[in-house]
PDB file of C-alpha atoms and ligand atoms in Angstrom:
ATOM      1  CA  MET O   1       0.000   0.000   0.000  1.00 98.00           C
ATOM      2  CA  LYS O   2       1.325   3.437  -0.939  1.00 98.00           C
ATOM      3  CA  PHE O   3       1.615   6.017   1.846  1.00 98.00           C
ATOM      4  CA  PHE O   4       0.626   9.591   1.019  1.00 98.00           C
ATOM      5  CA  ILE O   5       0.695  12.388   3.592  1.00 98.00           C
ATOM      6  CA  ASP O   6      -2.402  14.580   3.751  1.00 98.00           C
ATOM      7  CA  THR O   7      -1.045  18.034   4.489  1.00 98.00           C
ATOM      8  CA  ALA O   8       0.320  21.225   2.973  1.00 98.00           C
ATOM      9  CA  ASN O   9       2.791  21.648   5.844  1.00 98.00           C
ATOM     10  CA  LEU O  10       6.284  21.529   4.338  1.00 98.00           C
ATOM     11  CA  ASP O  11       8.014  20.539   7.602  1.00 98.00           C
ATOM     12  CA  GLN O  12       5.700  17.559   8.042  1.00 98.00           C
ATOM     13  CA  ILE O  13       6.166  16.534   4.407  1.00 98.00           C
ATOM     14  CA  LYS O  14       9.957  16.733   4.895  1.00 98.00           C
ATOM     15  CA  GLU O  15       9.745  14.638   8.073  1.00 98.00           C
ATOM     16  CA  ALA O  16       7.687  11.917   6.365  1.00 98.00           C
ATOM     17  CA  GLN O  17      10.010  11.985   3.353  1.00 97.00           C
ATOM     18  CA  ALA O  18      13.034  11.616   5.635  1.00 97.00           C
ATOM     19  CA  LEU O  19      11.490   8.443   7.116  1.00 97.00           C
ATOM     20  CA  GLY O  20      11.876   6.920   3.664  1.00 97.00           C
ATOM     21  CA  ILE O  21       8.330   5.600   3.439  1.00 97.00           C
ATOM     22  CA  LEU O  22       6.547   8.436   1.632  1.00 98.00           C
ATOM     23  CA  ASP O  23       4.998   7.805  -1.787  1.00 98.00           C
ATOM     24  CA  GLY O  24       3.188  11.097  -2.329  1.00 98.00           C
ATOM     25  CA  VAL O  25       1.161  14.007  -0.971  1.00 98.00           C
ATOM     26  CA  THR O  26      -2.485  15.030  -1.028  1.00 98.00           C
ATOM     27  CA  THR O  27      -3.688  18.550  -0.334  1.00 96.00           C
ATOM     28  CA  ASN O  28      -6.996  20.355  -0.471  1.00 96.00           C
ATOM     29  CA  PRO O  29      -8.050  24.021  -0.208  1.00 96.00           C
ATOM     30  CA  SER O  30      -8.686  23.660   3.539  1.00 96.00           C
ATOM     31  CA  LEU O  31      -5.201  22.244   4.153  1.00 97.00           C
ATOM     32  CA  MET O  32      -3.671  25.111   2.119  1.00 97.00           C
ATOM     33  CA  ALA O  33      -5.650  27.678   4.126  1.00 97.00           C
ATOM     34  CA  LYS O  34      -4.541  26.019   7.374  1.00 97.00           C
ATOM     35  CA  GLU O  35      -0.917  26.762   6.416  1.00 97.00           C
ATOM     36  CA  GLY O  36      -1.822  30.370   5.516  1.00 97.00           C
ATOM     37  CA  ILE O  37      -1.241  29.775   1.788  1.00 97.00           C
ATOM     38  CA  THR O  38      -3.691  32.031  -0.032  1.00 95.00           C
ATOM     39  CA  GLY O  39      -3.862  33.594  -3.505  1.00 95.00           C
ATOM     40  CA  ALA O  40      -3.473  31.733  -6.792  1.00 94.00           C
ATOM     41  CA  ASP O  41       0.241  32.474  -7.277  1.00 96.00           C
ATOM     42  CA  ASN O  42       1.202  31.492  -3.724  1.00 97.00           C
ATOM     43  CA  ILE O  43      -0.770  28.268  -4.030  1.00 97.00           C
ATOM     44  CA  LEU O  44       0.922  27.357  -7.334  1.00 97.00           C
ATOM     45  CA  ASN O  45       4.347  28.092  -5.828  1.00 98.00           C
ATOM     46  CA  HIS O  46       3.499  25.968  -2.808  1.00 98.00           C
ATOM     47  CA  TYR O  47       2.679  22.999  -5.057  1.00 98.00           C
ATOM     48  CA  LYS O  48       6.072  23.461  -6.723  1.00 98.00           C
ATOM     49  CA  ALA O  49       7.763  23.472  -3.303  1.00 98.00           C
ATOM     50  CA  ILE O  50       5.976  20.239  -2.348  1.00 98.00           C
ATOM     51  CA  CYS O  51       7.040  18.599  -5.627  1.00 98.00           C
ATOM     52  CA  ASN O  52      10.647  19.517  -4.849  1.00 98.00           C
ATOM     53  CA  ILE O  53      10.487  17.640  -1.525  1.00 97.00           C
ATOM     54  CA  VAL O  54       8.841  14.381  -2.613  1.00 97.00           C
ATOM     55  CA  GLU O  55       9.394  12.082  -5.572  1.00 94.00           C
ATOM     56  CA  GLY O  56       5.828  10.747  -5.926  1.00 97.00           C
ATOM     57  CA  ASP O  57       2.430  12.061  -6.928  1.00 98.00           C
ATOM     58  CA  VAL O  58       1.141  15.357  -5.517  1.00 98.00           C
ATOM     59  CA  SER O  59      -2.606  15.962  -5.685  1.00 98.00           C
ATOM     60  CA  ALA O  60      -3.537  19.576  -6.447  1.00 98.00           C
ATOM     61  CA  GLU O  61      -7.218  20.474  -6.269  1.00 98.00           C
ATOM     62  CA  VAL O  62      -9.154  22.681  -8.696  1.00 98.00           C
ATOM     63  CA  ILE O  63     -11.417  25.347  -7.218  1.00 97.00           C
ATOM     64  CA  ALA O  64     -13.709  25.702 -10.249  1.00 98.00           C
ATOM     65  CA  THR O  65     -16.976  23.766 -10.242  1.00 98.00           C
ATOM     66  CA  ASP O  66     -17.786  24.113 -13.954  1.00 98.00           C
ATOM     67  CA  PHE O  67     -16.237  22.011 -16.732  1.00 98.00           C
ATOM     68  CA  ASP O  68     -14.411  24.851 -18.552  1.00 98.00           C
ATOM     69  CA  GLY O  69     -13.031  26.255 -15.324  1.00 98.00           C
ATOM     70  CA  MET O  70     -11.831  22.830 -14.165  1.00 98.00           C
ATOM     71  CA  ILE O  71     -10.077  22.241 -17.498  1.00 98.00           C
ATOM     72  CA  ALA O  72      -8.326  25.627 -17.389  1.00 98.00           C
ATOM     73  CA  GLN O  73      -7.218  25.203 -13.756  1.00 98.00           C
ATOM     74  CA  GLY O  74      -6.309  21.544 -14.164  1.00 98.00           C
ATOM     75  CA  GLU O  75      -4.128  22.262 -17.183  1.00 98.00           C
ATOM     76  CA  GLU O  76      -2.347  25.049 -15.295  1.00 98.00           C
ATOM     77  CA  LEU O  77      -1.754  22.728 -12.333  1.00 98.00           C
ATOM     78  CA  ALA O  78      -0.590  19.809 -14.492  1.00 98.00           C
ATOM     79  CA  ALA O  79       1.893  22.080 -16.287  1.00 98.00           C
ATOM     80  CA  LEU O  80       3.656  22.850 -12.983  1.00 98.00           C
ATOM     81  CA  ASN O  81       5.324  19.438 -12.670  1.00 98.00           C
ATOM     82  CA  PRO O  82       4.788  15.886 -14.017  1.00 98.00           C
ATOM     83  CA  GLN O  83       4.206  14.797 -10.388  1.00 98.00           C
ATOM     84  CA  ILE O  84       0.978  16.813 -10.200  1.00 98.00           C
ATOM     85  CA  VAL O  85      -2.298  14.870 -10.076  1.00 98.00           C
ATOM     86  CA  VAL O  86      -5.348  17.013 -10.876  1.00 98.00           C
ATOM     87  CA  LYS O  87      -7.839  16.636  -8.045  1.00 98.00           C
ATOM     88  CA  LEU O  88     -11.454  17.011  -9.135  1.00 98.00           C
ATOM     89  CA  PRO O  89     -14.701  17.036  -7.129  1.00 98.00           C
ATOM     90  CA  MET O  90     -17.179  14.167  -7.562  1.00 98.00           C
ATOM     91  CA  ILE O  91     -19.843  16.169  -9.392  1.00 98.00           C
ATOM     92  CA  ALA O  92     -21.057  15.775 -12.987  1.00 98.00           C
ATOM     93  CA  ASP O  93     -18.632  18.339 -14.428  1.00 98.00           C
ATOM     94  CA  GLY O  94     -15.855  16.767 -12.351  1.00 98.00           C
ATOM     95  CA  VAL O  95     -16.529  13.382 -13.965  1.00 98.00           C
ATOM     96  CA  LYS O  96     -16.507  14.998 -17.432  1.00 98.00           C
ATOM     97  CA  ALA O  97     -13.244  16.779 -16.620  1.00 98.00           C
ATOM     98  CA  CYS O  98     -11.795  13.496 -15.335  1.00 98.00           C
ATOM     99  CA  LYS O  99     -12.551  11.817 -18.671  1.00 98.00           C
ATOM    100  CA  TYR O 100     -11.018  14.778 -20.518  1.00 98.00           C
ATOM    101  CA  PHE O 101      -7.768  14.620 -18.520  1.00 98.00           C
ATOM    102  CA  SER O 102      -7.605  10.792 -18.638  1.00 98.00           C
ATOM    103  CA  ASP O 103      -7.864  10.911 -22.425  1.00 98.00           C
ATOM    104  CA  LYS O 104      -4.954  13.387 -22.453  1.00 98.00           C
ATOM    105  CA  GLY O 105      -2.809  11.186 -20.184  1.00 98.00           C
ATOM    106  CA  ILE O 106      -2.981  13.635 -17.258  1.00 98.00           C
ATOM    107  CA  LYS O 107      -3.292  11.977 -13.828  1.00 98.00           C
ATOM    108  CA  THR O 108      -6.495  12.595 -11.867  1.00 98.00           C
ATOM    109  CA  ASN O 109      -7.839  12.094  -8.356  1.00 98.00           C
ATOM    110  CA  MET O 110     -11.623  12.139  -7.878  1.00 98.00           C
ATOM    111  CA  THR O 111     -12.236  13.588  -4.435  1.00 98.00           C
ATOM    112  CA  LEU O 112     -15.160  13.833  -1.999  1.00 98.00           C
ATOM    113  CA  VAL O 113     -16.273  10.284  -2.787  1.00 98.00           C
ATOM    114  CA  PHE O 114     -18.754   8.828  -0.308  1.00 98.00           C
ATOM    115  CA  SER O 115     -20.436   5.955  -2.170  1.00 98.00           C
ATOM    116  CA  ALA O 116     -19.624   2.906  -4.292  1.00 98.00           C
ATOM    117  CA  GLY O 117     -21.674   4.374  -7.134  1.00 98.00           C
ATOM    118  CA  GLN O 118     -19.521   7.491  -7.202  1.00 98.00           C
ATOM    119  CA  ALA O 119     -16.399   5.303  -7.216  1.00 98.00           C
ATOM    120  CA  LEU O 120     -17.793   3.336 -10.163  1.00 98.00           C
ATOM    121  CA  LEU O 121     -18.267   6.575 -12.115  1.00 98.00           C
ATOM    122  CA  ALA O 122     -14.713   7.664 -11.280  1.00 98.00           C
ATOM    123  CA  ALA O 123     -13.338   4.380 -12.655  1.00 98.00           C
ATOM    124  CA  LYS O 124     -15.499   4.614 -15.791  1.00 98.00           C
ATOM    125  CA  ALA O 125     -14.100   8.126 -16.369  1.00 98.00           C
ATOM    126  CA  GLY O 126     -10.559   6.706 -16.162  1.00 98.00           C
ATOM    127  CA  ALA O 127      -9.508   8.316 -12.867  1.00 98.00           C
ATOM    128  CA  THR O 128      -5.986   7.488 -11.718  1.00 98.00           C
ATOM    129  CA  TYR O 129      -7.137   7.645  -8.088  1.00 99.00           C
ATOM    130  CA  VAL O 130     -10.500   7.634  -6.336  1.00 99.00           C
ATOM    131  CA  SER O 131     -10.634   9.162  -2.850  1.00 98.00           C
ATOM    132  CA  PRO O 132     -13.284   7.689  -0.526  1.00 98.00           C
ATOM    133  CA  PHE O 133     -13.344   9.806   2.670  1.00 98.00           C
ATOM    134  CA  ILE O 134     -13.523   7.185   5.395  1.00 98.00           C
ATOM    135  CA  GLY O 135     -13.167   9.456   8.432  1.00 98.00           C
ATOM    136  CA  ARG O 136     -15.976  11.764   7.362  1.00 98.00           C
ATOM    137  CA  LEU O 137     -18.266   8.727   6.913  1.00 98.00           C
ATOM    138  CA  ASP O 138     -17.318   7.496  10.388  1.00 98.00           C
ATOM    139  CA  ASP O 139     -18.172  11.004  11.661  1.00 98.00           C
ATOM    140  CA  ILE O 140     -21.799  10.488  10.603  1.00 98.00           C
ATOM    141  CA  SER O 141     -22.097   6.955  12.038  1.00 98.00           C
ATOM    142  CA  THR O 142     -21.504   5.233   8.686  1.00 98.00           C
ATOM    143  CA  ASP O 143     -18.776   2.607   8.331  1.00 98.00           C
ATOM    144  CA  GLY O 144     -16.111   4.270   6.182  1.00 98.00           C
ATOM    145  CA  LEU O 145     -14.036   1.109   5.923  1.00 98.00           C
ATOM    146  CA  ASN O 146     -17.017  -0.763   4.482  1.00 98.00           C
ATOM    147  CA  LEU O 147     -16.888   1.622   1.528  1.00 98.00           C
ATOM    148  CA  ILE O 148     -13.268   0.610   0.874  1.00 98.00           C
ATOM    149  CA  SER O 149     -14.375  -3.064   0.781  1.00 98.00           C
ATOM    150  CA  GLU O 150     -17.236  -2.310  -1.601  1.00 98.00           C
ATOM    151  CA  ILE O 151     -15.032  -0.371  -4.013  1.00 98.00           C
ATOM    152  CA  ARG O 152     -12.316  -3.078  -3.877  1.00 98.00           C
ATOM    153  CA  LEU O 153     -14.913  -5.730  -4.813  1.00 98.00           C
ATOM    154  CA  ILE O 154     -16.349  -3.704  -7.674  1.00 98.00           C
ATOM    155  CA  TYR O 155     -12.959  -2.727  -9.113  1.00 98.00           C
ATOM    156  CA  ASP O 156     -11.690  -6.315  -8.876  1.00 98.00           C
ATOM    157  CA  ASN O 157     -14.873  -7.637 -10.530  1.00 98.00           C
ATOM    158  CA  TYR O 158     -14.108  -5.656 -13.660  1.00 98.00           C
ATOM    159  CA  GLY O 159     -10.360  -5.116 -13.517  1.00 98.00           C
ATOM    160  CA  PHE O 160     -10.635  -1.337 -13.190  1.00 98.00           C
ATOM    161  CA  GLU O 161      -7.154   0.159 -12.858  1.00 98.00           C
ATOM    162  CA  THR O 162      -8.242   3.211 -10.846  1.00 98.00           C
ATOM    163  CA  GLN O 163      -6.344   3.118  -7.546  1.00 98.00           C
ATOM    164  CA  ILE O 164      -8.318   3.280  -4.306  1.00 99.00           C
ATOM    165  CA  LEU O 165      -6.851   6.150  -2.275  1.00 98.00           C
ATOM    166  CA  ALA O 166      -8.340   5.896   1.216  1.00 98.00           C
ATOM    167  CA  ALA O 167      -8.701   9.516   2.345  1.00 98.00           C
ATOM    168  CA  SER O 168      -9.831  11.273   5.488  1.00 98.00           C
ATOM    169  CA  VAL O 169      -7.728   8.765   7.403  1.00 98.00           C
ATOM    170  CA  ARG O 170      -7.721   9.953  10.997  1.00 97.00           C
ATOM    171  CA  HIS O 171      -5.661   7.471  13.009  1.00 97.00           C
ATOM    172  CA  THR O 172      -3.273   4.555  12.953  1.00 98.00           C
ATOM    173  CA  MET O 173      -5.922   1.804  13.001  1.00 98.00           C
ATOM    174  CA  HIS O 174      -7.492   3.285   9.865  1.00 98.00           C
ATOM    175  CA  ILE O 175      -4.143   2.717   8.105  1.00 98.00           C
ATOM    176  CA  ILE O 176      -3.900  -0.902   9.257  1.00 98.00           C
ATOM    177  CA  ASP O 177      -7.522  -1.627   8.319  1.00 98.00           C
ATOM    178  CA  CYS O 178      -7.065  -0.040   4.877  1.00 98.00           C
ATOM    179  CA  ALA O 179      -4.054  -2.306   4.311  1.00 98.00           C
ATOM    180  CA  LYS O 180      -6.115  -5.373   5.327  1.00 98.00           C
ATOM    181  CA  LEU O 181      -8.836  -4.336   2.862  1.00 98.00           C
ATOM    182  CA  ARG O 182      -6.302  -3.976   0.019  1.00 98.00           C
ATOM    183  CA  SER O 183      -6.630  -0.243  -0.463  1.00 98.00           C
ATOM    184  CA  ASP O 184      -3.979   0.756  -3.015  1.00 98.00           C
ATOM    185  CA  VAL O 185      -3.068   3.966  -1.220  1.00 98.00           C
ATOM    186  CA  MET O 186      -3.868   5.700   2.031  1.00 98.00           C
ATOM    187  CA  THR O 187      -3.461   9.388   2.784  1.00 98.00           C
ATOM    188  CA  GLY O 188      -3.306  10.512   6.371  1.00 98.00           C
ATOM    189  CA  PRO O 189      -1.733  12.921   8.831  1.00 98.00           C
ATOM    190  CA  LEU O 190       1.862  12.527  10.010  1.00 98.00           C
ATOM    191  CA  SER O 191       0.601  11.650  13.514  1.00 98.00           C
ATOM    192  CA  ALA O 192      -1.248   8.578  12.175  1.00 98.00           C
ATOM    193  CA  ILE O 193       1.779   7.465  10.154  1.00 98.00           C
ATOM    194  CA  LYS O 194       4.134   7.880  13.127  1.00 98.00           C
ATOM    195  CA  GLY O 195       1.632   6.037  15.318  1.00 98.00           C
ATOM    196  CA  LEU O 196       2.542   2.867  13.416  1.00 98.00           C
ATOM    197  CA  LEU O 197       5.983   3.012  15.041  1.00 97.00           C
ATOM    198  CA  LYS O 198       4.732   2.785  18.583  1.00 96.00           C
ATOM    199  CA  HIS O 199       4.891  -0.327  20.742  1.00 97.00           C
ATOM    200  CA  PRO O 200       5.830  -0.399  24.442  1.00 98.00           C
ATOM    201  CA  LEU O 201       7.533  -3.797  24.062  1.00 98.00           C
ATOM    202  CA  THR O 202       9.854  -2.272  21.447  1.00 98.00           C
ATOM    203  CA  ASP O 203      10.765   0.589  23.818  1.00 97.00           C
ATOM    204  CA  ASN O 204      11.153  -1.720  26.843  1.00 98.00           C
ATOM    205  CA  GLY O 205      13.110  -4.303  24.856  1.00 98.00           C
ATOM    206  CA  LEU O 206      15.504  -1.686  23.499  1.00 98.00           C
ATOM    207  CA  ALA O 207      16.042  -0.185  26.961  1.00 98.00           C
ATOM    208  CA  LYS O 208      16.881  -3.676  28.317  1.00 97.00           C
ATOM    209  CA  PHE O 209      19.284  -4.451  25.444  1.00 97.00           C
ATOM    210  CA  LEU O 210      21.122  -1.162  26.018  1.00 98.00           C
ATOM    211  CA  ALA O 211      21.249  -1.682  29.795  1.00 97.00           C
ATOM    212  CA  ASP O 212      22.651  -5.217  29.378  1.00 96.00           C
ATOM    213  CA  TYR O 213      25.225  -3.981  26.870  1.00 96.00           C
ATOM    214  CA  LYS O 214      26.414  -1.363  29.387  1.00 95.00           C
ATOM    215  CA  LYS O 215      26.764  -4.044  32.102  1.00 95.00           C
ATOM    216  CA  GLY O 216      29.179  -6.038  29.961  1.00 85.00           C
ATOM    217  CA  ASN O 217      31.241  -3.030  28.703  1.00 84.00           C
TER     218      ASN O 217
HETATM  219  C1  E4P M 301      -8.162  13.891   0.797  1.00 62.48           C
HETATM  220  O1  E4P M 301      -7.503  14.032  -0.195  1.00 62.48           O
HETATM  221  C2  E4P M 301      -8.500  14.979   1.725  1.00 62.48           C
HETATM  222  O2  E4P M 301      -7.494  15.957   1.659  1.00 62.48           O
HETATM  223  C3  E4P M 301      -8.555  14.555   3.168  1.00 62.48           C
HETATM  224  O3  E4P M 301      -8.167  13.226   3.353  1.00 62.48           O
HETATM  225  C4  E4P M 301      -9.703  15.038   3.956  1.00 62.48           C
HETATM  226  O4  E4P M 301      -9.576  14.587   5.291  1.00 62.48           O
HETATM  227  P1  E4P M 301     -10.417  15.201   6.497  1.00 62.48           P
HETATM  228  O5  E4P M 301     -11.772  14.576   6.488  1.00 62.48           O
HETATM  229  O6  E4P M 301      -9.643  14.813   7.720  1.00 62.48           O
HETATM  230  O7  E4P M 301     -10.489  16.682   6.286  1.00 62.48           O
END
């Protein structure tokens, strides 16, 4: 399973990259705003900075909600760097734009996906990635992980190549469950990724090894 980090924070992206396990980055307008990145030029420059840190795919989201606007913004984003994946909302014009970019060989990520039917449309439109938001489903008492299972089944039934990118991952167990369910990718915060490291037996065992080494030296 590929690991993407879901942030626009350059320090966190650098830290995940330094761990050696990072495969890409996802961002959205809210994550950009959280870092104080506003204005079209600053946002474009920030995407370039992210691409300079990581080697993998970097999802950059369009703001337009009409087909022509999405095409214009998506083309501008895609021209920034070959790592850029154009992130499009799961609405009718987003599906049309996805098909347009797929036909041109430009990578796409269909975002704000909350149902298997939406994921089926994303695959039919040739999306590179589909982003089911599991945490936001959990927030409304709906099993987000079940959606990953449904999409996996449907995509496997027909051999769709669209990669399932589990999004809105909130904690470490989400990552482990997504891996069990054969999600192709997960995107989550640095805290959830670093949570995978933690085990008290590792810490206790290491402390004992070091103490015993000191006794004999
Ligand atoms: C996905 O690409 C989104 O950026 C993200 O995962 C949303 O997560 P949230 O529900 O924690 O805001």
